[in-house]
Structure formats: C-alpha cells, structure tokens
CSV table of C-alpha atoms in Angstrom, one decimal:
chain,number,residue,atom,x,y,z
A,1,MET,CA,-14.4,-60.0,14.0
A,2,PRO,CA,-17.8,-60.8,15.6
A,3,ASP,CA,-20.9,-59.9,13.7
A,4,PRO,CA,-22.5,-56.9,15.5
A,5,ARG,CA,-25.9,-58.4,15.1
A,6,THR,CA,-24.7,-61.6,17.1
A,7,PRO,CA,-25.0,-61.4,20.9
A,8,ALA,CA,-21.5,-61.3,22.5
A,9,HIS,CA,-21.9,-64.7,24.3
A,10,ARG,CA,-22.6,-66.6,21.1
A,11,SER,CA,-20.1,-67.5,18.4
A,12,PRO,CA,-20.8,-66.6,14.8
A,13,ARG,CA,-21.9,-69.4,12.4
A,14,PRO,CA,-19.2,-71.3,10.8
A,15,ASP,CA,-19.8,-69.8,7.3
A,16,ARG,CA,-19.7,-66.2,8.6
A,17,PRO,CA,-16.0,-65.6,7.7
A,18,ARG,CA,-16.5,-66.6,4.1
A,19,ARG,CA,-19.7,-64.5,3.8
A,20,ALA,CA,-17.9,-61.5,5.3
A,21,SER,CA,-15.1,-61.9,2.9
A,22,ARG,CA,-17.4,-62.0,-0.1
A,23,VAL,CA,-19.2,-59.0,1.2
A,24,ARG,CA,-15.9,-57.0,1.6
A,25,ARG,CA,-14.8,-58.1,-1.9
A,26,ALA,CA,-18.1,-57.0,-3.4
A,27,GLY,CA,-18.1,-53.7,-1.5
A,28,GLY,CA,-14.5,-53.0,-2.7
A,29,LEU,CA,-15.4,-53.7,-6.3
A,30,LEU,CA,-18.5,-51.4,-5.9
A,31,ALA,CA,-16.3,-48.6,-4.4
A,32,ALA,CA,-13.8,-49.0,-7.2
A,33,ALA,CA,-16.5,-48.8,-9.8
A,34,LEU,CA,-18.0,-45.8,-8.3
A,35,ALA,CA,-14.6,-44.1,-8.1
A,36,LEU,CA,-13.9,-44.8,-11.7
A,37,LEU,CA,-17.3,-43.4,-12.8
A,38,ALA,CA,-16.8,-40.4,-10.7
A,39,ALA,CA,-13.4,-39.7,-12.3
A,40,SER,CA,-14.9,-40.2,-15.7
A,41,GLY,CA,-17.9,-37.9,-15.0
A,42,GLY,CA,-20.2,-40.8,-15.0
A,43,THR,CA,-22.0,-40.1,-11.8
A,44,GLY,CA,-23.4,-36.9,-10.2
A,45,ALA,CA,-22.3,-38.0,-6.7
A,46,ALA,CA,-18.6,-36.9,-7.0
A,47,THR,CA,-17.3,-33.4,-5.8
A,48,PRO,CA,-19.0,-30.8,-7.8
A,49,ALA,CA,-17.0,-29.3,-10.6
A,50,PRO,CA,-15.5,-26.0,-9.9
A,51,ALA,CA,-17.7,-23.0,-10.7
A,52,ALA,CA,-17.0,-21.3,-14.0
A,53,LEU,CA,-14.8,-18.3,-13.7
A,54,ARG,CA,-14.4,-15.2,-15.7
A,55,GLU,CA,-11.1,-13.3,-16.2
A,56,VAL,CA,-11.2,-9.7,-15.0
A,57,MET,CA,-9.1,-6.9,-13.7
A,58,PHE,CA,-9.1,-5.5,-10.2
A,59,VAL,CA,-8.5,-1.7,-10.0
A,60,GLY,CA,-7.7,-0.4,-6.5
A,61,ASN,CA,-9.1,3.0,-5.7
A,62,ASN,CA,-6.8,4.0,-3.0
A,63,TRP,CA,-8.5,7.1,-1.6
A,64,ASP,CA,-12.1,5.9,-1.5
A,65,GLY,CA,-11.5,2.4,-0.3
A,66,THR,CA,-13.0,0.6,-3.2
A,67,ALA,CA,-11.9,-1.7,-5.9
A,68,ASP,CA,-13.5,-1.8,-9.3
A,69,VAL,CA,-13.8,-5.0,-11.3
A,70,ILE,CA,-13.5,-4.4,-15.0
A,71,ALA,CA,-13.3,-6.6,-18.1
A,72,ALA,CA,-9.8,-7.8,-18.8
A,73,ARG,CA,-10.0,-7.1,-22.6
A,74,GLY,CA,-12.2,-5.6,-25.2
A,75,ASP,CA,-13.8,-2.4,-24.0
A,76,PHE,CA,-12.6,-3.0,-20.5
A,77,HIS,CA,-16.1,-2.0,-19.1
A,78,ARG,CA,-16.8,-2.0,-15.4
A,79,ILE,CA,-18.5,-5.1,-14.1
A,80,GLY,CA,-18.9,-4.2,-10.4
A,81,ARG,CA,-17.5,-2.5,-7.4
A,82,VAL,CA,-16.3,-3.8,-4.0
A,83,ASP,CA,-16.1,-2.0,-0.8
A,84,VAL,CA,-12.7,-3.1,0.7
A,85,ILE,CA,-13.3,-1.2,4.1
A,86,PRO,CA,-16.6,-2.7,5.3
A,87,ASP,CA,-15.1,-2.7,8.8
A,88,LYS,CA,-14.0,0.9,8.5
A,89,GLU,CA,-15.7,2.0,11.8
A,90,GLU,CA,-14.2,-0.8,13.8
A,91,ARG,CA,-10.7,-0.1,12.5
A,92,LEU,CA,-11.0,3.6,13.2
A,93,ARG,CA,-12.2,3.1,16.8
A,94,GLU,CA,-9.0,1.0,17.4
A,95,ILE,CA,-6.8,3.7,15.9
A,96,TYR,CA,-8.4,6.6,17.7
A,97,LEU,CA,-8.0,4.8,21.0
A,98,ASN,CA,-4.3,4.0,20.5
A,99,PRO,CA,-1.9,7.1,20.4
A,100,VAL,CA,0.8,5.3,18.6
A,101,LYS,CA,-1.6,3.9,15.9
A,102,LEU,CA,-3.1,7.3,15.5
A,103,ALA,CA,0.2,9.0,15.0
A,104,PHE,CA,1.2,6.5,12.2
A,105,PHE,CA,-2.3,6.7,10.7
A,106,LEU,CA,-2.0,10.5,10.4
A,107,GLY,CA,1.5,10.0,9.2
A,108,VAL,CA,0.4,7.8,6.3
A,109,ARG,CA,-2.4,10.4,5.5
A,110,ASN,CA,0.0,13.3,5.4
A,111,GLY,CA,3.0,11.5,3.9
A,112,PRO,CA,2.5,9.0,1.1
A,113,GLY,CA,-1.2,9.5,1.1
A,114,GLU,CA,-0.8,13.2,-0.1
A,115,GLY,CA,-3.4,14.3,2.4
A,116,HIS,CA,-5.7,11.3,1.9
A,117,ASP,CA,-6.1,8.0,3.7
A,118,GLN,CA,-4.7,5.0,1.9
A,119,PHE,CA,-7.4,2.3,1.9
A,120,VAL,CA,-6.2,-0.1,-0.8
A,121,ASP,CA,-2.7,-0.5,-2.2
A,122,ASP,CA,-2.8,-3.9,-3.8
A,123,MET,CA,-5.4,-6.8,-4.4
A,124,TYR,CA,-5.5,-10.3,-5.8
A,125,ALA,CA,-8.2,-13.0,-6.2
A,126,THR,CA,-8.2,-16.4,-4.5
A,127,PRO,CA,-7.7,-19.3,-6.9
A,128,ASP,CA,-11.5,-20.2,-6.9
A,129,GLY,CA,-12.4,-16.6,-7.6
A,130,SER,CA,-14.5,-16.3,-4.4
A,131,SER,CA,-12.6,-13.6,-2.6
A,132,MET,CA,-10.5,-10.5,-3.0
A,133,VAL,CA,-7.4,-10.2,-0.8
A,134,VAL,CA,-6.4,-6.6,-0.2
A,135,SER,CA,-3.6,-4.7,1.4
A,136,ARG,CA,-4.8,-1.6,3.3
A,137,PRO,CA,-1.9,0.8,4.1
A,138,SER,CA,-3.8,3.1,6.5
A,139,PHE,CA,-5.1,0.1,8.5
A,140,ALA,CA,-1.7,-1.7,8.4
A,141,ASP,CA,-3.3,-5.0,7.4
A,142,VAL,CA,-4.4,-7.4,4.7
A,143,VAL,CA,-8.0,-8.6,4.5
A,144,SER,CA,-9.9,-11.1,2.4
A,145,ILE,CA,-13.3,-9.9,1.2
A,146,ASP,CA,-16.0,-12.4,0.1
A,147,LEU,CA,-17.0,-11.2,-3.4
A,148,ARG,CA,-20.5,-12.5,-3.0
A,149,THR,CA,-21.3,-10.9,0.3
A,150,GLY,CA,-18.8,-8.2,0.7
A,151,ARG,CA,-17.9,-9.3,4.1
A,152,VAL,CA,-14.4,-9.8,5.6
A,153,ASN,CA,-13.4,-13.4,5.7
A,154,TRP,CA,-10.1,-12.9,7.6
A,155,ARG,CA,-7.8,-10.1,8.7
A,156,PHE,CA,-4.0,-10.2,9.1
A,157,PRO,CA,-2.4,-7.1,10.9
A,158,VAL,CA,1.1,-6.6,9.5
A,159,ALA,CA,4.1,-5.9,11.6
A,160,GLY,CA,4.6,-2.2,12.1
A,161,HIS,CA,2.2,0.4,10.9
A,162,ARG,CA,1.7,0.2,7.2
A,163,SER,CA,1.1,-2.4,4.5
A,164,ASP,CA,2.1,-2.0,0.9
A,165,HIS,CA,2.7,-3.9,-2.4
A,166,MET,CA,1.8,-7.6,-2.6
A,167,ALA,CA,2.5,-10.4,-5.0
A,168,VAL,CA,0.8,-13.8,-5.4
A,169,SER,CA,2.7,-17.0,-6.0
A,170,PRO,CA,2.5,-18.7,-9.4
A,171,ASP,CA,0.1,-21.3,-8.1
A,172,GLY,CA,-2.1,-18.7,-6.5
A,173,THR,CA,-2.0,-20.1,-3.0
A,174,ARG,CA,0.3,-17.7,-1.2
A,175,VAL,CA,0.4,-13.9,-1.1
A,176,ALA,CA,3.4,-11.8,0.0
A,177,VAL,CA,2.9,-8.4,1.5
A,178,SER,CA,5.4,-5.7,2.4
A,179,ALA,CA,5.2,-4.3,5.9
A,180,SER,CA,6.9,-1.1,5.1
A,181,THR,CA,7.6,0.3,8.5
A,182,ALA,CA,8.8,-3.0,9.9
A,183,ASN,CA,11.2,-3.9,7.1
A,184,THR,CA,9.5,-7.3,6.8
A,185,VAL,CA,7.7,-9.2,4.2
A,186,HIS,CA,5.0,-11.6,5.3
A,187,VAL,CA,3.8,-14.5,3.2
A,188,LEU,CA,0.3,-15.6,3.9
A,189,ASP,CA,-1.9,-18.6,2.9
A,190,ILE,CA,-4.3,-16.8,0.6
A,191,GLU,CA,-7.3,-18.9,1.6
A,192,THR,CA,-6.9,-18.6,5.4
A,193,GLY,CA,-4.7,-15.6,6.0
A,194,ARG,CA,-2.4,-17.7,8.2
A,195,GLN,CA,1.3,-16.7,8.0
A,196,VAL,CA,3.4,-19.4,6.3
A,197,GLY,CA,6.7,-17.5,6.5
A,198,SER,CA,8.4,-14.0,6.6
A,199,PHE,CA,11.7,-12.5,6.0
A,200,ALA,CA,13.7,-9.3,6.7
A,201,THR,CA,14.4,-6.7,4.0
A,202,GLY,CA,16.1,-3.4,3.6
A,203,ASP,CA,14.4,-0.2,4.6
A,204,LYS,CA,10.8,0.3,3.5
A,205,PRO,CA,10.1,-2.8,1.5
A,206,HIS,CA,8.0,-2.1,-1.6
A,207,GLU,CA,7.5,-4.2,-4.7
A,208,ASN,CA,7.4,-8.0,-4.5
A,209,VAL,CA,7.9,-10.4,-7.4
A,210,PHE,CA,7.5,-14.2,-7.5
A,211,THR,CA,9.6,-15.8,-10.2
A,212,SER,CA,9.1,-19.0,-12.1
A,213,ASP,CA,12.3,-20.6,-10.7
A,214,GLY,CA,11.0,-20.7,-7.2
A,215,LEU,CA,12.2,-17.4,-5.9
A,216,LEU,CA,10.7,-14.2,-4.4
A,217,TRP,CA,12.3,-10.8,-4.9
A,218,ASN,CA,11.6,-7.8,-2.7
A,219,MET,CA,12.7,-4.3,-3.6
A,220,SER,CA,13.2,-1.9,-0.6
A,221,ILE,CA,13.0,1.8,-1.6
A,222,GLY,CA,14.1,3.5,1.7
A,223,GLU,CA,12.6,6.8,2.9
A,224,VAL,CA,10.5,8.5,0.1
A,225,THR,CA,8.6,11.1,2.1
A,226,THR,CA,11.5,13.5,3.1
A,227,ALA,CA,12.4,16.6,1.1
A,228,LEU,CA,16.1,15.6,1.1
A,229,ASP,CA,15.9,14.8,-2.5
A,230,ALA,CA,19.1,16.4,-3.9
A,231,PRO,CA,21.5,13.7,-5.3
A,232,TRP,CA,24.2,14.5,-2.8
A,233,LEU,CA,21.6,13.7,0.0
A,234,ASP,CA,20.9,10.3,-1.4
A,235,TRP,CA,22.7,8.6,1.5
A,236,THR,CA,19.9,9.8,3.9
A,237,LYS,CA,17.3,7.6,2.3
A,238,GLY,CA,18.4,4.4,4.2
A,239,ASP,CA,19.3,0.9,3.2
A,240,ARG,CA,17.9,0.1,-0.2
A,241,ARG,CA,18.5,-3.3,-1.7
A,242,ILE,CA,16.8,-6.2,-3.5
A,243,THR,CA,16.4,-9.2,-1.2
A,244,VAL,CA,15.9,-12.5,-3.0
A,245,VAL,CA,14.6,-15.5,-1.0
A,246,ASP,CA,13.7,-19.1,-1.6
A,247,ALA,CA,9.9,-19.0,-2.0
A,248,ARG,CA,9.4,-22.2,-0.1
A,249,THR,CA,11.8,-21.8,2.9
A,250,PHE,CA,12.0,-17.9,2.9
A,251,GLU,CA,15.9,-18.2,3.4
A,252,THR,CA,17.8,-15.4,1.7
A,253,VAL,CA,19.5,-16.6,-1.5
A,254,ARG,CA,21.2,-13.4,-2.4
A,255,VAL,CA,21.2,-9.7,-1.8
A,256,ILE,CA,21.6,-7.3,-4.8
A,257,ASP,CA,23.0,-4.0,-4.1
A,258,MET,CA,22.2,-1.7,-7.0
A,259,ARG,CA,24.3,1.0,-5.8
A,260,ALA,CA,27.5,-0.9,-6.7
A,261,ARG,CA,26.0,-1.9,-10.0
A,262,LEU,CA,24.9,1.7,-10.8
A,263,ASP,CA,28.4,3.0,-10.0
A,264,ALA,CA,30.0,0.3,-12.2
A,265,PHE,CA,27.7,1.4,-15.0
A,266,GLY,CA,29.0,4.9,-14.5
A,267,ARG,CA,25.8,6.4,-13.0
A,268,SER,CA,26.6,7.1,-9.4
A,269,ASP,CA,24.2,10.1,-9.8
A,270,LEU,CA,21.2,7.8,-9.9
A,271,SER,CA,19.2,6.6,-7.0
A,272,ASP,CA,19.4,2.9,-6.1
A,273,ALA,CA,15.8,2.9,-4.9
A,274,VAL,CA,14.3,0.3,-7.2
A,275,ARG,CA,10.7,0.9,-7.8
A,276,PRO,CA,8.5,-1.4,-10.1
A,277,LEU,CA,10.5,-4.2,-11.7
A,278,VAL,CA,9.6,-6.6,-14.4
A,279,LEU,CA,11.3,-9.7,-15.7
A,280,THR,CA,11.4,-10.9,-19.3
A,281,PRO,CA,9.4,-14.1,-20.0
A,282,ASP,CA,12.8,-16.0,-20.2
A,283,GLY,CA,13.9,-14.7,-16.9
A,284,LYS,CA,17.2,-13.4,-18.2
A,285,LYS,CA,16.7,-9.6,-18.0
A,286,ALA,CA,15.1,-7.3,-15.5
A,287,TYR,CA,13.8,-3.8,-16.3
A,288,PHE,CA,13.2,-1.4,-13.4
A,289,GLN,CA,12.6,2.2,-12.5
A,290,VAL,CA,14.4,4.0,-9.7
A,291,SER,CA,13.5,7.2,-7.7
A,292,PHE,CA,13.7,10.4,-9.7
A,293,LEU,CA,14.5,8.8,-13.0
A,294,GLY,CA,12.4,9.6,-16.1
A,295,GLY,CA,13.0,6.3,-17.8
A,296,PHE,CA,14.3,2.9,-16.8
A,297,LEU,CA,17.3,0.5,-16.6
A,298,GLU,CA,18.1,-2.9,-18.0
A,299,TYR,CA,19.8,-5.5,-15.7
A,300,ASP,CA,21.3,-8.7,-17.0
A,301,LEU,CA,20.8,-11.6,-14.5
A,302,ASP,CA,23.4,-13.9,-15.9
A,303,THR,CA,26.2,-11.3,-15.9
A,304,ASP,CA,24.9,-9.5,-12.8
A,305,ARG,CA,25.3,-6.0,-14.3
A,306,ILE,CA,23.3,-3.1,-15.6
A,307,THR,CA,23.5,-3.1,-19.4
A,308,ARG,CA,21.4,-0.3,-20.6
A,309,LEU,CA,19.6,2.9,-19.6
A,310,LYS,CA,16.6,4.4,-21.3
A,311,ASN,CA,15.9,8.1,-20.8
A,312,LEU,CA,12.4,9.2,-21.7
A,313,PRO,CA,11.2,12.7,-22.5
A,314,GLY,CA,10.0,15.0,-19.7
A,315,GLY,CA,6.6,16.4,-19.7
A,316,PRO,CA,6.2,20.0,-20.9
A,317,ALA,CA,4.5,20.9,-17.6
A,318,THR,CA,6.6,18.8,-15.3
A,319,ASP,CA,7.9,20.7,-12.3
A,320,PRO,CA,11.7,20.4,-12.2
A,321,ASP,CA,11.6,20.6,-8.4
A,322,ARG,CA,12.2,16.9,-7.3
A,323,THR,CA,10.6,17.6,-4.0
A,324,THR,CA,7.2,17.9,-5.7
A,325,TRP,CA,7.4,14.4,-7.3
A,326,VAL,CA,5.1,12.1,-5.4
A,327,ASN,CA,7.1,9.8,-3.1
A,328,ASP,CA,10.2,10.4,-5.2
A,329,SER,CA,8.7,8.5,-8.1
A,330,ARG,CA,9.3,10.4,-11.4
A,331,HIS,CA,8.1,7.2,-13.3
A,332,HIS,CA,6.2,4.5,-11.5
A,333,GLY,CA,4.7,1.6,-13.6
A,334,LEU,CA,6.2,-0.9,-15.9
A,335,SER,CA,5.0,-4.0,-17.7
A,336,VAL,CA,6.4,-6.3,-20.5
A,337,SER,CA,4.4,-7.8,-23.4
A,338,PRO,CA,3.9,-11.6,-23.2
A,339,ASP,CA,6.3,-12.1,-26.1
A,340,GLY,CA,8.9,-10.0,-24.4
A,341,GLY,CA,9.2,-7.6,-27.3
A,342,LYS,CA,7.6,-4.5,-25.8
A,343,LEU,CA,7.9,-2.5,-22.5
A,344,CYS,CA,5.0,-0.3,-21.3
A,345,VAL,CA,6.1,2.7,-19.1
A,346,ALA,CA,3.9,4.8,-16.9
A,347,GLY,CA,5.5,8.3,-16.9
A,348,THR,CA,3.9,9.3,-13.7
A,349,MET,CA,5.0,12.9,-13.0
A,350,ASP,CA,5.3,13.5,-16.8
A,351,ASP,CA,1.7,12.7,-17.5
A,352,TYR,CA,2.0,10.2,-20.2
A,353,ALA,CA,2.5,6.4,-21.0
A,354,THR,CA,4.5,4.9,-23.8
A,355,VAL,CA,5.3,1.6,-25.3
A,356,VAL,CA,9.0,1.0,-25.9
A,357,ASP,CA,10.6,-1.5,-28.3
A,358,ARG,CA,12.9,-3.7,-26.1
A,359,ALA,CA,15.4,-4.4,-28.7
A,360,THR,CA,16.0,-0.8,-29.8
A,361,LEU,CA,14.7,1.0,-26.7
A,362,GLN,CA,12.8,3.4,-29.1
A,363,GLU,CA,9.6,4.7,-27.6
A,364,GLY,CA,6.4,5.0,-29.4
A,365,PRO,CA,3.8,7.8,-29.2
A,366,LEU,CA,3.5,9.5,-25.8
A,367,VAL,CA,0.0,8.8,-24.8
A,368,PRO,CA,-1.4,11.6,-22.6
A,369,ALA,CA,-2.4,10.3,-19.2
A,370,ALA,CA,-3.0,12.1,-15.9
A,371,LYS,CA,-0.4,10.8,-13.3
A,372,PRO,CA,-0.4,7.2,-14.5
A,373,TYR,CA,0.7,5.1,-11.5
A,374,TRP,CA,0.8,1.5,-12.7
A,375,ALA,CA,1.0,-0.6,-15.9
A,376,THR,CA,0.0,-4.2,-16.4
A,377,VAL,CA,-1.0,-6.5,-19.2
A,378,SER,CA,-4.6,-7.2,-20.5
A,379,GLY,CA,-6.0,-10.7,-20.3
A,380,ASP,CA,-5.4,-11.3,-24.0
A,381,GLY,CA,-1.8,-9.8,-23.9
A,382,ARG,CA,-2.5,-7.3,-26.6
A,383,SER,CA,-2.7,-4.2,-24.4
A,384,CYS,CA,-0.9,-2.4,-21.7
A,385,VAL,CA,-3.4,-1.3,-19.0
A,386,ILE,CA,-2.4,1.9,-17.0
A,387,SER,CA,-4.2,3.5,-14.0
A,388,GLU,CA,-4.6,7.2,-14.4
A,389,SER,CA,-4.6,8.3,-10.8
A,390,GLY,CA,-5.1,11.9,-11.6
A,391,SER,CA,-8.2,11.5,-13.7
A,392,ASP,CA,-9.8,8.4,-11.9
A,393,ARG,CA,-9.8,6.2,-15.0
A,394,VAL,CA,-8.0,3.2,-16.5
A,395,SER,CA,-6.7,3.2,-20.1
A,396,ALA,CA,-5.7,0.4,-22.4
A,397,ILE,CA,-2.8,1.0,-24.9
A,398,ASP,CA,-2.2,-1.4,-27.7
A,399,PHE,CA,1.3,-2.9,-27.6
A,400,ALA,CA,1.5,-3.1,-31.4
A,401,THR,CA,0.6,0.5,-32.2
A,402,GLY,CA,1.3,2.3,-29.0
A,403,ARG,CA,-2.2,4.0,-29.2
A,404,ARG,CA,-4.9,4.2,-26.7
A,405,VAL,CA,-7.7,1.7,-27.5
A,406,ALA,CA,-10.0,2.0,-24.4
A,407,THR,CA,-10.8,4.0,-21.4
A,408,VAL,CA,-13.1,3.2,-18.4
A,409,GLU,CA,-13.9,5.5,-15.5
A,410,VAL,CA,-13.2,4.1,-12.0
A,411,GLY,CA,-13.0,5.3,-8.4
A,412,ASP,CA,-10.9,7.9,-6.6
A,413,HIS,CA,-7.2,7.7,-7.2
A,414,PRO,CA,-6.7,4.3,-8.9
A,415,GLN,CA,-3.3,2.7,-8.4
A,416,ARG,CA,-2.7,-1.0,-8.6
A,417,VAL,CA,-4.3,-3.0,-11.5
A,418,ARG,CA,-4.1,-6.8,-11.3
A,419,LEU,CA,-5.5,-9.7,-13.4
A,420,ALA,CA,-7.9,-11.9,-11.5
A,421,HIS,CA,-10.8,-14.3,-11.8
A,422,VAL,CA,-14.3,-14.0,-10.4
A,423,PRO,CA,-17.4,-16.2,-10.8
A,424,ALA,CA,-18.8,-16.0,-14.4
A,425,ASP,CA,-22.1,-14.6,-13.2
A,426,TRP,CA,-20.7,-12.1,-10.7
A,427,THR,CA,-21.8,-8.4,-10.9
A,428,GLY,CA,-21.0,-7.2,-7.4
A,429,PRO,CA,-21.5,-8.1,-3.7
A,430,SER,CA,-25.1,-8.7,-2.7
A,431,ALA,CA,-24.8,-7.3,0.8
A,432,GLY,CA,-22.7,-4.9,2.8
C-alpha cells in the first residue's frame, strides 16, 4: 500500500514494506500491552468502572403518582422520592381531547382506582441504577424516569387502555408489562423501551413472573370490577388462565387452567382467578392467591396438581359482603423467604399480615396492617416487607419471629414494593 506521504506518481523506497511491517508489529504489540493493562486495571484509559450502587426498595404510591425509595434493610428509612408523572399535563391534554381515552381514563378511576387515578402500579430499576421504569395504569403506558433529573427517558403506550403489573427478567435487561384491556403482555428492552416481543393472554392479564428456567408466566384474572361476585356467577368473569411462554421467543409453552385443577382438588366453589403467585427457590412448588379466598393454595409443578389449601382467619371487622372487597381480592400479596421455609401473606381485606411455616402451613402472629396490598422480601432476606395501602406506610415483618420490626411512612396508597439499585450517593432527583 503506498505511503500517504509519498506523491502518487512516485514509487515508495525499496525498504518501505519492511519498515511498514515492523511498524505494524510494534503497533500490534503496543495495542495488546495496553489491552492487557486495561483488563488488569493498570491504566486509567479503559472504560470507567461502573458507578457504585446501593440496594434499595421502590414503593409505588399509586394515587399520588410518586415512588418512594427506601433502604432495603435495617430501619428501612426513606432515602428519596420520585415524581413518576412529570408529564402529567401533557398526558391529560391527550386524554381530554380523545373521547375514547377519556372514557377509559374515567373507567379506571371509578373502577379499580376506587375513585382515584392510578398513576403507578409497578416499577423496577435499570441494571445500572440510573433509571426507574414505571407502569402507569391511568395513562396506559410504561415510562423510564431518569433518577438524577426526574425527566422521562422514554415512553411506551401499551395496547388498549390500561397498563398493570410488570416483571423484570433475571438479567435485568427486559421488562414485561400486562396490557390489561388488550389481553396482551408486552416485553420491552428496559434501557430503550423498544418492544422485543409480546404474547396473547387470557382476559385481564395481571401478574407476571420470570422463572430461572427461561420461562415467563402470566396470570389473567378476568373481570374484577363487576358486582357479580356470587360463586354461581363466577362464569361471568371471563377467560382466566396461566399462560406460560418461552422468555426468549415468546411462544406459548403451556396453558394452565386452574379451573380443572381446583375441581380435581374438590374445590369447585373457589375462583380460578390467580392473583399474586410465588415459586419456591427450587422451582418445584407454586403458592398463589385467588379472588375471594382468605388464604392461599399450593400447586405442585411436577405432578401438575393442587396439593394443599391454607385457610387463614378472617378479620373481626371484615365485611362479609364480597362486593365490598377491592377488585375481588380478599388477600393480595405473597412472598417466600430465600430458604423457602416461610411464606408471608398480605391479608388485604382482613387488615393483617402473617408469616406461615411452609412445611406445616401454621400461621404465626397476625400482625395488624391497614389494607396490606403487597408482600416482598428485604434485601438481606430476613424480613417480609408489606405495603399498607390504608395507612400510607410500609412495614417489615421478621420471617423468624413473625413480628413487625420496622415501619416507614410513604405516599398515598402504596401498592407494589420492589427491590432495586440506585447510585450509592443518590438522595433524589435534582430537577423536575
């Protein structure tokens, strides 16, 4: 190849190829040495090390459109708060100018929202801790909020008119969201908001669960806002099923009809609307709540059958009228301890939470709580953390003793609580 410094009409000097070869070899050795030094931390010229992260919990305050960030263990103190509807005025203008959108917006308010707008259902952090990804039911979308600035990074409008529960993939790169009026689950790239796949579900998809064996489960709960709640009217609630798909291709692997399994278990009186569901660490058992049940069921994945039912006590002030139970959910919130030995149950309409021994199904103390709506596990695995939507606080209950060990005040109507990571020095958005 001609030397660029040599005029085009002149040939290079006879020794040029040898010199060029020596230069290329020297350059290659230098590049290799630099790469080796960078890999071993010997130079400062390589890609900067990831910023230090801090484990926290996100608490979604559904009715006021904020998410509190609290410590994931210890006293669970509040670290900061994020406005998850910074674009509220823009979204409302769109809704008010579209009669169909306005009808559904008001329907969400007067139905599942109990007279309130639903501004945050679920939320997760991006792997680098820079952003919070939030599903916003009343706005029928998912957004990414920059945790430093509070601004919207991207927005994904879901199919239909309401977004609901989400789940994040084990590697943190994808987020699944239920589009509850479109009977669809979207799977998005968590960094860009680009859809990477979707799949059809039963009526009103709700909870999503990624599993360690490469599957994604969706539980559809059917219609939960009608007053047709008598057991003999259960057929009016729609097509309720668990749809299990390959988490890479989004092809359906199997459909689990809990109606048939409940009937085989001898409980045809129970609803087959599966609400929160958790898997044991070994993936062999699933525990789930269903509409109107004060308790939960155990499902064996290997034998494909329901094996046990746990009835939990009713609250002394619980109204027996099923039509007064919020969105058909008598109990809504379930988590399992990291060792698989304990279950934590949010007794939503009975105003308590309790820890249950998984082997014996014996419950521990009934811890008073105002309409607990979710249950998850603390960062250190020692506590069950519940949201008390009726008193705007979060409480931690020790798995070992079943006793409350901490409480922290949060925003209006907390629901979902999720483990997350944020930058170690983060205390809240600096703008907007």
